[in-house]
């Protein structure tokens, strides 16, 4: 998959105040790679992920996926894109507290038509098994450690085998051991063919990614630096 953004402008309004987060922002992310996205607080990292995932519109600019122009301000079209092509992971896991691990991972399948119950169950258990969490299928989120919650969140994000995975500080709430473990999962997902964009403040993890994309606050400038390429 290739993601290409051209001259993206994005502002947020709160009352009489207007904040410009991205100004004429351009970037290209391509291939089955793991990108680390870094930059100071407020430079637009999360906004960038939200735009790419179709979670918010833009003021101006163009967005292309595999050379197809995306209508970012058409929320219905972007919802379809997100459901069919994108997986999303956030720092606080975003698990439903009153639902089991199985039910949380199953959520993205609720909108899949003609999927039989047995097929759905198999997909959920296979996704959990890949993360070593099949034994926790009946557990509630409160019964899990932080690392286990993030693994469940990853299983949910990957259950439909998305071409694009957006991860916003996926290790930010974890200790160093679990952070490394989750990061290893991110690397494996990229190796298996998914484009992974990961916002992280962890310089150590960023240095292990195939490419580092650094953002500057002024003007939303993005600079991509090749850090490491295996093989």
Short mmCIF file of N, CA and C in Angstrom, two decimals, residues 60-226:
data_model
loop_
_atom_site.label_atom_id
_atom_site.label_comp_id
_atom_site.label_asym_id
_atom_site.label_seq_id
_atom_site.Cartn_x
_atom_site.Cartn_y
_atom_site.Cartn_z
N UNK A 60 -7.86 21.64 3.40
CA UNK A 60 -7.46 21.62 2.00
C UNK A 60 -6.33 20.61 1.82
N UNK A 61 -6.03 20.31 0.57
CA UNK A 61 -4.99 19.34 0.27
C UNK A 61 -5.56 18.09 -0.38
N UNK A 62 -4.69 17.13 -0.65
CA UNK A 62 -5.10 15.90 -1.32
C UNK A 62 -4.50 14.68 -0.61
N UNK A 63 -5.26 13.59 -0.64
CA UNK A 63 -4.85 12.35 0.01
C UNK A 63 -5.10 11.21 -0.97
N UNK A 64 -4.04 10.42 -1.23
CA UNK A 64 -4.14 9.33 -2.19
C UNK A 64 -3.75 8.01 -1.52
N UNK A 65 -4.49 6.97 -1.84
CA UNK A 65 -4.16 5.61 -1.43
C UNK A 65 -4.00 4.79 -2.70
N UNK A 66 -2.80 4.30 -2.93
CA UNK A 66 -2.50 3.56 -4.16
C UNK A 66 -2.98 4.33 -5.39
N UNK A 67 -2.66 5.63 -5.41
CA UNK A 67 -2.96 6.55 -6.52
C UNK A 67 -4.44 6.87 -6.68
N UNK A 68 -5.27 6.41 -5.75
CA UNK A 68 -6.68 6.77 -5.78
C UNK A 68 -6.93 7.91 -4.81
N UNK A 69 -7.53 8.99 -5.32
CA UNK A 69 -7.80 10.14 -4.46
C UNK A 69 -8.92 9.82 -3.49
N UNK A 70 -8.68 10.09 -2.21
CA UNK A 70 -9.65 9.82 -1.17
C UNK A 70 -10.41 11.10 -0.82
N UNK A 71 -11.72 10.95 -0.61
CA UNK A 71 -12.56 12.09 -0.25
C UNK A 71 -12.63 12.17 1.27
N UNK A 72 -11.66 12.85 1.86
CA UNK A 72 -11.53 12.87 3.32
C UNK A 72 -12.71 13.51 4.04
N UNK A 73 -13.40 14.41 3.38
CA UNK A 73 -14.54 15.06 4.02
C UNK A 73 -15.85 14.31 3.79
N UNK A 74 -15.77 13.16 3.11
CA UNK A 74 -16.93 12.29 2.94
C UNK A 74 -16.82 11.20 4.00
N UNK A 75 -17.45 11.42 5.15
CA UNK A 75 -17.28 10.53 6.29
C UNK A 75 -17.79 9.12 6.01
N UNK A 76 -18.82 8.99 5.19
CA UNK A 76 -19.35 7.67 4.86
C UNK A 76 -18.33 6.86 4.05
N UNK A 77 -17.73 7.51 3.06
CA UNK A 77 -16.73 6.84 2.23
C UNK A 77 -15.51 6.46 3.05
N UNK A 78 -15.10 7.35 3.96
CA UNK A 78 -13.93 7.08 4.78
C UNK A 78 -14.22 5.99 5.81
N UNK A 79 -15.46 5.89 6.26
CA UNK A 79 -15.84 4.80 7.17
C UNK A 79 -15.68 3.46 6.47
N UNK A 80 -16.13 3.39 5.23
CA UNK A 80 -15.97 2.15 4.45
C UNK A 80 -14.49 1.81 4.27
N UNK A 81 -13.69 2.83 3.97
CA UNK A 81 -12.25 2.62 3.80
C UNK A 81 -11.64 2.09 5.09
N UNK A 82 -12.01 2.69 6.20
CA UNK A 82 -11.45 2.29 7.49
C UNK A 82 -11.85 0.86 7.85
N UNK A 83 -13.10 0.53 7.64
CA UNK A 83 -13.58 -0.82 7.97
C UNK A 83 -12.90 -1.89 7.13
N UNK A 84 -12.61 -1.58 5.89
CA UNK A 84 -12.10 -2.60 4.97
C UNK A 84 -10.59 -2.67 4.85
N UNK A 85 -9.90 -1.60 5.26
CA UNK A 85 -8.47 -1.55 4.99
C UNK A 85 -7.58 -1.15 6.17
N UNK A 86 -8.17 -0.66 7.25
CA UNK A 86 -7.38 -0.04 8.31
C UNK A 86 -7.62 -0.69 9.67
N UNK A 87 -6.52 -0.90 10.41
CA UNK A 87 -6.60 -1.30 11.80
C UNK A 87 -6.04 -0.17 12.65
N UNK A 88 -6.62 0.05 13.84
CA UNK A 88 -6.20 1.18 14.68
C UNK A 88 -5.93 0.69 16.10
N UNK A 89 -4.79 1.12 16.65
CA UNK A 89 -4.41 0.80 18.03
C UNK A 89 -4.10 2.11 18.74
N UNK A 90 -4.63 2.27 19.96
CA UNK A 90 -4.38 3.49 20.73
C UNK A 90 -3.71 3.15 22.06
N UNK A 91 -3.16 4.17 22.70
CA UNK A 91 -2.37 3.96 23.90
C UNK A 91 -3.19 3.38 25.06
N UNK A 92 -4.45 3.82 25.20
CA UNK A 92 -5.25 3.39 26.35
C UNK A 92 -6.09 2.15 26.05
N UNK A 93 -5.76 1.44 24.98
CA UNK A 93 -6.34 0.14 24.62
C UNK A 93 -7.76 0.22 24.06
N UNK A 94 -8.61 1.11 24.62
CA UNK A 94 -9.99 1.31 24.14
C UNK A 94 -10.79 0.02 24.12
N UNK A 95 -10.63 -0.80 25.17
CA UNK A 95 -11.42 -2.02 25.30
C UNK A 95 -12.71 -1.72 26.05
N UNK A 96 -13.79 -2.39 25.69
CA UNK A 96 -15.07 -2.22 26.39
C UNK A 96 -15.00 -3.01 27.69
N UNK A 97 -15.11 -2.29 28.79
CA UNK A 97 -14.89 -2.89 30.11
C UNK A 97 -15.87 -4.00 30.46
N UNK A 98 -17.10 -3.90 29.95
CA UNK A 98 -18.13 -4.88 30.31
C UNK A 98 -18.23 -6.02 29.30
N UNK A 99 -17.30 -6.09 28.36
CA UNK A 99 -17.30 -7.15 27.36
C UNK A 99 -16.08 -8.06 27.57
N UNK A 100 -16.22 -9.31 27.25
CA UNK A 100 -15.10 -10.24 27.36
C UNK A 100 -14.04 -9.94 26.31
N UNK A 101 -12.88 -10.54 26.48
CA UNK A 101 -11.82 -10.42 25.48
C UNK A 101 -12.34 -10.87 24.12
N UNK A 102 -13.04 -11.99 24.10
CA UNK A 102 -13.59 -12.51 22.84
C UNK A 102 -14.50 -11.47 22.20
N UNK A 103 -15.42 -10.89 22.98
CA UNK A 103 -16.37 -9.93 22.43
C UNK A 103 -15.68 -8.67 21.93
N UNK A 104 -14.62 -8.23 22.60
CA UNK A 104 -13.88 -7.06 22.17
C UNK A 104 -13.21 -7.30 20.82
N UNK A 105 -12.59 -8.45 20.66
CA UNK A 105 -11.90 -8.75 19.41
C UNK A 105 -12.90 -8.97 18.28
N UNK A 106 -14.07 -9.44 18.61
CA UNK A 106 -15.10 -9.72 17.61
C UNK A 106 -15.74 -8.47 17.02
N UNK A 107 -15.62 -7.35 17.70
CA UNK A 107 -16.34 -6.13 17.30
C UNK A 107 -16.19 -5.74 15.83
N UNK A 108 -14.99 -5.77 15.25
CA UNK A 108 -14.87 -5.37 13.83
C UNK A 108 -15.60 -6.28 12.87
N UNK A 109 -16.00 -7.45 13.32
CA UNK A 109 -16.69 -8.40 12.44
C UNK A 109 -18.20 -8.17 12.41
N UNK A 110 -18.70 -7.31 13.28
CA UNK A 110 -20.14 -7.10 13.36
C UNK A 110 -20.71 -6.52 12.07
N UNK A 111 -19.85 -5.85 11.31
CA UNK A 111 -20.33 -5.20 10.08
C UNK A 111 -20.04 -6.04 8.84
N UNK A 112 -19.51 -7.24 9.03
CA UNK A 112 -19.20 -8.11 7.90
C UNK A 112 -20.43 -8.95 7.56
N UNK A 113 -20.94 -8.78 6.36
CA UNK A 113 -22.14 -9.51 5.96
C UNK A 113 -21.81 -10.96 5.59
N UNK A 114 -22.79 -11.81 5.75
CA UNK A 114 -22.70 -13.21 5.34
C UNK A 114 -21.57 -13.97 6.02
N UNK A 115 -21.22 -13.55 7.22
CA UNK A 115 -20.20 -14.26 8.00
C UNK A 115 -20.90 -15.10 9.05
N UNK A 116 -20.79 -16.42 8.93
CA UNK A 116 -21.48 -17.31 9.85
C UNK A 116 -20.84 -17.26 11.23
N UNK A 117 -21.63 -17.61 12.23
CA UNK A 117 -21.16 -17.55 13.61
C UNK A 117 -19.90 -18.39 13.82
N UNK A 118 -19.89 -19.58 13.24
CA UNK A 118 -18.73 -20.44 13.40
C UNK A 118 -17.49 -19.84 12.77
N UNK A 119 -17.65 -19.18 11.63
CA UNK A 119 -16.52 -18.53 10.97
C UNK A 119 -16.01 -17.36 11.81
N UNK A 120 -16.97 -16.63 12.40
CA UNK A 120 -16.59 -15.50 13.25
C UNK A 120 -15.81 -15.98 14.47
N UNK A 121 -16.28 -17.03 15.09
CA UNK A 121 -15.59 -17.57 16.26
C UNK A 121 -14.18 -18.04 15.92
N UNK A 122 -14.05 -18.68 14.78
CA UNK A 122 -12.74 -19.16 14.35
C UNK A 122 -11.78 -18.00 14.11
N UNK A 123 -12.27 -16.94 13.47
CA UNK A 123 -11.43 -15.78 13.19
C UNK A 123 -10.96 -15.12 14.49
N UNK A 124 -11.87 -15.01 15.45
CA UNK A 124 -11.51 -14.39 16.73
C UNK A 124 -10.45 -15.22 17.44
N UNK A 125 -10.65 -16.52 17.52
CA UNK A 125 -9.71 -17.37 18.24
C UNK A 125 -8.35 -17.43 17.54
N UNK A 126 -8.36 -17.41 16.22
CA UNK A 126 -7.10 -17.40 15.47
C UNK A 126 -6.33 -16.10 15.72
N UNK A 127 -7.07 -14.99 15.75
CA UNK A 127 -6.43 -13.71 16.00
C UNK A 127 -5.84 -13.65 17.41
N UNK A 128 -6.57 -14.16 18.38
CA UNK A 128 -6.08 -14.20 19.75
C UNK A 128 -4.87 -15.13 19.88
N UNK A 129 -4.94 -16.25 19.18
CA UNK A 129 -3.85 -17.23 19.26
C UNK A 129 -2.54 -16.64 18.74
N UNK A 130 -2.62 -15.81 17.70
CA UNK A 130 -1.41 -15.20 17.15
C UNK A 130 -0.73 -14.29 18.16
N UNK A 131 -1.51 -13.77 19.10
CA UNK A 131 -0.98 -12.89 20.13
C UNK A 131 -0.78 -13.61 21.45
N UNK A 132 -0.99 -14.94 21.46
CA UNK A 132 -0.83 -15.71 22.68
C UNK A 132 -1.89 -15.44 23.72
N UNK A 133 -3.08 -15.03 23.29
CA UNK A 133 -4.13 -14.64 24.23
C UNK A 133 -5.38 -15.52 24.15
N UNK A 134 -5.28 -16.66 23.47
CA UNK A 134 -6.47 -17.52 23.32
C UNK A 134 -6.99 -18.03 24.67
N UNK A 135 -6.10 -18.16 25.65
CA UNK A 135 -6.51 -18.64 26.96
C UNK A 135 -7.26 -17.60 27.79
N UNK A 136 -7.30 -16.36 27.30
CA UNK A 136 -7.97 -15.27 28.03
C UNK A 136 -9.28 -14.85 27.35
N UNK A 137 -9.78 -15.66 26.44
CA UNK A 137 -10.95 -15.27 25.64
C UNK A 137 -12.16 -14.90 26.50
N UNK A 138 -12.35 -15.57 27.64
CA UNK A 138 -13.53 -15.32 28.47
C UNK A 138 -13.29 -14.25 29.54
N UNK A 139 -12.07 -13.78 29.66
CA UNK A 139 -11.73 -12.81 30.70
C UNK A 139 -12.27 -11.42 30.36
N UNK A 140 -12.48 -10.60 31.38
CA UNK A 140 -12.83 -9.20 31.21
C UNK A 140 -11.54 -8.37 31.21
N UNK A 141 -11.55 -7.21 30.58
CA UNK A 141 -10.34 -6.37 30.54
C UNK A 141 -9.74 -6.09 31.92
N UNK A 142 -10.58 -5.93 32.94
CA UNK A 142 -10.08 -5.62 34.28
C UNK A 142 -9.20 -6.74 34.83
N UNK A 143 -9.33 -7.93 34.29
CA UNK A 143 -8.55 -9.06 34.75
C UNK A 143 -7.20 -9.19 34.05
N UNK A 144 -6.92 -8.29 33.13
CA UNK A 144 -5.71 -8.38 32.32
C UNK A 144 -4.66 -7.36 32.76
N UNK A 145 -3.41 -7.68 32.49
CA UNK A 145 -2.32 -6.72 32.70
C UNK A 145 -2.31 -5.73 31.54
N UNK A 146 -1.52 -4.67 31.66
CA UNK A 146 -1.43 -3.70 30.58
C UNK A 146 -0.95 -4.32 29.28
N UNK A 147 0.07 -5.18 29.38
CA UNK A 147 0.58 -5.83 28.18
C UNK A 147 -0.45 -6.73 27.53
N UNK A 148 -1.22 -7.43 28.36
CA UNK A 148 -2.27 -8.30 27.83
C UNK A 148 -3.38 -7.49 27.16
N UNK A 149 -3.74 -6.35 27.75
CA UNK A 149 -4.76 -5.50 27.15
C UNK A 149 -4.32 -5.01 25.77
N UNK A 150 -3.04 -4.66 25.66
CA UNK A 150 -2.57 -4.17 24.36
C UNK A 150 -2.54 -5.29 23.33
N UNK A 151 -2.23 -6.49 23.76
CA UNK A 151 -2.27 -7.63 22.84
C UNK A 151 -3.69 -7.87 22.34
N UNK A 152 -4.66 -7.73 23.22
CA UNK A 152 -6.06 -7.89 22.82
C UNK A 152 -6.43 -6.79 21.81
N UNK A 153 -5.98 -5.57 22.09
CA UNK A 153 -6.26 -4.46 21.18
C UNK A 153 -5.64 -4.71 19.80
N UNK A 154 -4.45 -5.29 19.78
CA UNK A 154 -3.80 -5.61 18.51
C UNK A 154 -4.56 -6.71 17.78
N UNK A 155 -4.99 -7.73 18.54
CA UNK A 155 -5.77 -8.81 17.93
C UNK A 155 -7.05 -8.27 17.30
N UNK A 156 -7.68 -7.33 17.97
CA UNK A 156 -8.90 -6.71 17.42
C UNK A 156 -8.58 -5.92 16.15
N UNK A 157 -7.49 -5.14 16.19
CA UNK A 157 -7.13 -4.31 15.04
C UNK A 157 -6.76 -5.15 13.82
N UNK A 158 -6.21 -6.35 14.06
CA UNK A 158 -5.69 -7.16 12.95
C UNK A 158 -6.64 -8.26 12.50
N UNK A 159 -7.80 -8.38 13.10
CA UNK A 159 -8.66 -9.53 12.82
C UNK A 159 -9.13 -9.59 11.37
N UNK A 160 -9.22 -8.43 10.72
CA UNK A 160 -9.65 -8.41 9.32
C UNK A 160 -8.47 -8.28 8.36
N UNK A 161 -7.27 -8.50 8.90
CA UNK A 161 -6.04 -8.47 8.10
C UNK A 161 -5.94 -7.19 7.28
N UNK A 162 -5.90 -6.04 7.96
CA UNK A 162 -5.85 -4.76 7.25
C UNK A 162 -4.52 -4.55 6.52
N UNK A 163 -4.56 -3.76 5.48
CA UNK A 163 -3.35 -3.41 4.73
C UNK A 163 -2.57 -2.31 5.44
N UNK A 164 -3.26 -1.57 6.31
CA UNK A 164 -2.67 -0.43 7.00
C UNK A 164 -3.00 -0.51 8.48
N UNK A 165 -1.97 -0.39 9.32
CA UNK A 165 -2.15 -0.39 10.77
C UNK A 165 -1.64 0.93 11.32
N UNK A 166 -2.51 1.66 12.02
CA UNK A 166 -2.16 2.93 12.64
C UNK A 166 -2.06 2.71 14.15
N UNK A 167 -0.91 2.98 14.72
CA UNK A 167 -0.68 2.72 16.14
C UNK A 167 -0.22 4.01 16.82
N UNK A 168 -1.06 4.56 17.68
CA UNK A 168 -0.76 5.83 18.35
C UNK A 168 -0.24 5.54 19.75
N UNK A 169 1.06 5.63 19.94
CA UNK A 169 1.74 5.35 21.21
C UNK A 169 1.33 3.98 21.78
N UNK A 170 1.47 2.91 21.01
CA UNK A 170 1.01 1.59 21.48
C UNK A 170 1.80 1.05 22.67
N UNK A 171 2.97 1.61 22.94
CA UNK A 171 3.77 1.14 24.07
C UNK A 171 3.84 2.17 25.20
N UNK A 172 3.14 3.29 25.04
CA UNK A 172 3.26 4.40 25.98
C UNK A 172 2.82 4.08 27.39
N UNK A 173 1.88 3.14 27.55
CA UNK A 173 1.36 2.81 28.88
C UNK A 173 2.00 1.57 29.47
N UNK A 174 3.04 1.06 28.81
CA UNK A 174 3.60 -0.23 29.20
C UNK A 174 4.99 -0.09 29.81
N UNK A 175 5.35 -1.08 30.63
CA UNK A 175 6.72 -1.12 31.15
C UNK A 175 7.65 -1.56 30.02
N UNK A 176 8.97 -1.48 30.27
CA UNK A 176 9.94 -1.72 29.20
C UNK A 176 9.84 -3.12 28.62
N UNK A 177 9.58 -4.12 29.46
CA UNK A 177 9.48 -5.50 28.97
C UNK A 177 8.30 -5.64 28.02
N UNK A 178 7.13 -5.17 28.44
CA UNK A 178 5.95 -5.29 27.60
C UNK A 178 6.03 -4.39 26.38
N UNK A 179 6.70 -3.24 26.53
CA UNK A 179 6.88 -2.35 25.39
C UNK A 179 7.69 -3.03 24.29
N UNK A 180 8.76 -3.71 24.67
CA UNK A 180 9.57 -4.43 23.69
C UNK A 180 8.77 -5.56 23.05
N UNK A 181 7.96 -6.23 23.86
CA UNK A 181 7.15 -7.34 23.35
C UNK A 181 6.14 -6.85 22.32
N UNK A 182 5.45 -5.77 22.63
CA UNK A 182 4.47 -5.21 21.70
C UNK A 182 5.17 -4.69 20.45
N UNK A 183 6.33 -4.09 20.62
CA UNK A 183 7.08 -3.58 19.47
C UNK A 183 7.49 -4.73 18.55
N UNK A 184 7.90 -5.85 19.12
CA UNK A 184 8.23 -7.03 18.30
C UNK A 184 7.03 -7.47 17.47
N UNK A 185 5.85 -7.36 18.05
CA UNK A 185 4.62 -7.71 17.33
C UNK A 185 4.42 -6.75 16.15
N UNK A 186 4.66 -5.45 16.38
CA UNK A 186 4.55 -4.46 15.31
C UNK A 186 5.49 -4.80 14.15
N UNK A 187 6.72 -5.18 14.49
CA UNK A 187 7.69 -5.54 13.45
C UNK A 187 7.22 -6.77 12.67
N UNK A 188 6.67 -7.75 13.36
CA UNK A 188 6.22 -8.97 12.69
C UNK A 188 5.04 -8.68 11.77
N UNK A 189 4.15 -7.82 12.21
CA UNK A 189 2.99 -7.45 11.39
C UNK A 189 3.46 -6.80 10.08
N UNK A 190 4.47 -5.95 10.16
CA UNK A 190 5.01 -5.33 8.95
C UNK A 190 5.65 -6.37 8.04
N UNK A 191 6.38 -7.30 8.63
CA UNK A 191 7.02 -8.36 7.84
C UNK A 191 5.99 -9.20 7.08
N UNK A 192 4.81 -9.34 7.66
CA UNK A 192 3.77 -10.16 7.04
C UNK A 192 2.98 -9.41 5.98
N UNK A 193 3.36 -8.14 5.70
CA UNK A 193 2.76 -7.46 4.56
C UNK A 193 1.93 -6.23 4.84
N UNK A 194 1.92 -5.75 6.09
CA UNK A 194 1.10 -4.59 6.45
C UNK A 194 1.97 -3.35 6.58
N UNK A 195 1.46 -2.22 6.10
CA UNK A 195 2.11 -0.93 6.32
C UNK A 195 1.74 -0.47 7.72
N UNK A 196 2.74 -0.26 8.57
CA UNK A 196 2.50 0.11 9.97
C UNK A 196 3.06 1.50 10.23
N UNK A 197 2.20 2.40 10.68
CA UNK A 197 2.62 3.75 11.07
C UNK A 197 2.45 3.86 12.58
N UNK A 198 3.56 4.02 13.29
CA UNK A 198 3.54 4.00 14.74
C UNK A 198 4.08 5.31 15.32
N UNK A 199 3.21 6.05 16.00
CA UNK A 199 3.65 7.22 16.74
C UNK A 199 4.27 6.74 18.04
N UNK A 200 5.48 7.21 18.33
CA UNK A 200 6.14 6.81 19.57
C UNK A 200 7.11 7.90 20.03
N UNK A 201 7.21 8.05 21.36
CA UNK A 201 8.19 8.95 21.94
C UNK A 201 9.46 8.20 22.32
N UNK A 202 9.44 6.89 22.17
CA UNK A 202 10.56 6.05 22.58
C UNK A 202 11.63 6.04 21.49
N UNK A 203 12.73 6.73 21.73
CA UNK A 203 13.80 6.83 20.74
C UNK A 203 14.45 5.47 20.47
N UNK A 204 14.52 4.64 21.52
CA UNK A 204 15.12 3.32 21.35
C UNK A 204 14.34 2.47 20.38
N UNK A 205 13.01 2.46 20.53
CA UNK A 205 12.17 1.68 19.61
C UNK A 205 12.18 2.30 18.22
N UNK A 206 12.13 3.63 18.16
CA UNK A 206 12.12 4.30 16.85
C UNK A 206 13.36 3.96 16.05
N UNK A 207 14.49 3.83 16.74
CA UNK A 207 15.74 3.52 16.06
C UNK A 207 15.79 2.13 15.49
N UNK A 208 14.86 1.26 15.90
CA UNK A 208 14.80 -0.10 15.38
C UNK A 208 13.84 -0.23 14.21
N UNK A 209 13.09 0.84 13.91
CA UNK A 209 12.15 0.80 12.80
C UNK A 209 12.88 0.93 11.47
N UNK A 210 12.23 0.48 10.42
CA UNK A 210 12.84 0.57 9.10
C UNK A 210 13.01 2.02 8.67
N UNK A 211 12.02 2.86 9.01
CA UNK A 211 12.12 4.26 8.65
C UNK A 211 11.60 5.13 9.79
N UNK A 212 12.23 6.28 9.96
CA UNK A 212 11.82 7.25 10.98
C UNK A 212 11.30 8.49 10.28
N UNK A 213 10.07 8.87 10.62
CA UNK A 213 9.46 10.07 10.04
C UNK A 213 9.36 11.11 11.15
N UNK A 214 10.12 12.17 11.01
CA UNK A 214 10.15 13.21 12.04
C UNK A 214 9.33 14.41 11.61
N UNK A 215 8.48 14.89 12.52
CA UNK A 215 7.63 16.04 12.23
C UNK A 215 8.08 17.23 13.06
N UNK A 216 8.03 18.40 12.45
CA UNK A 216 8.35 19.64 13.14
C UNK A 216 7.07 20.43 13.35
N UNK A 217 7.01 21.13 14.47
CA UNK A 217 5.78 21.84 14.82
C UNK A 217 5.47 22.98 13.86
N UNK A 218 6.47 23.73 13.48
CA UNK A 218 6.24 24.88 12.60
C UNK A 218 5.89 24.43 11.19
N UNK A 219 4.65 24.68 10.81
CA UNK A 219 4.25 24.36 9.45
C UNK A 219 3.93 22.90 9.20
N UNK A 220 4.01 22.07 10.22
CA UNK A 220 3.70 20.67 10.03
C UNK A 220 4.64 19.99 9.06
N UNK A 221 5.90 20.40 9.07
CA UNK A 221 6.87 19.84 8.14
C UNK A 221 7.21 18.41 8.52
N UNK A 222 7.30 17.52 7.55
CA UNK A 222 7.70 16.14 7.83
C UNK A 222 9.02 15.81 7.15
N UNK A 223 9.91 15.18 7.87
CA UNK A 223 11.20 14.76 7.31
C UNK A 223 11.35 13.26 7.53
N UNK A 224 11.50 12.50 6.47
CA UNK A 224 11.63 11.05 6.59
C UNK A 224 13.10 10.66 6.52
N UNK A 225 13.56 9.93 7.52
CA UNK A 225 14.95 9.50 7.58
C UNK A 225 15.00 7.98 7.63
N UNK A 226 15.71 7.35 6.72
CA UNK A 226 15.88 5.91 6.76
C UNK A 226 16.84 5.56 7.89
#
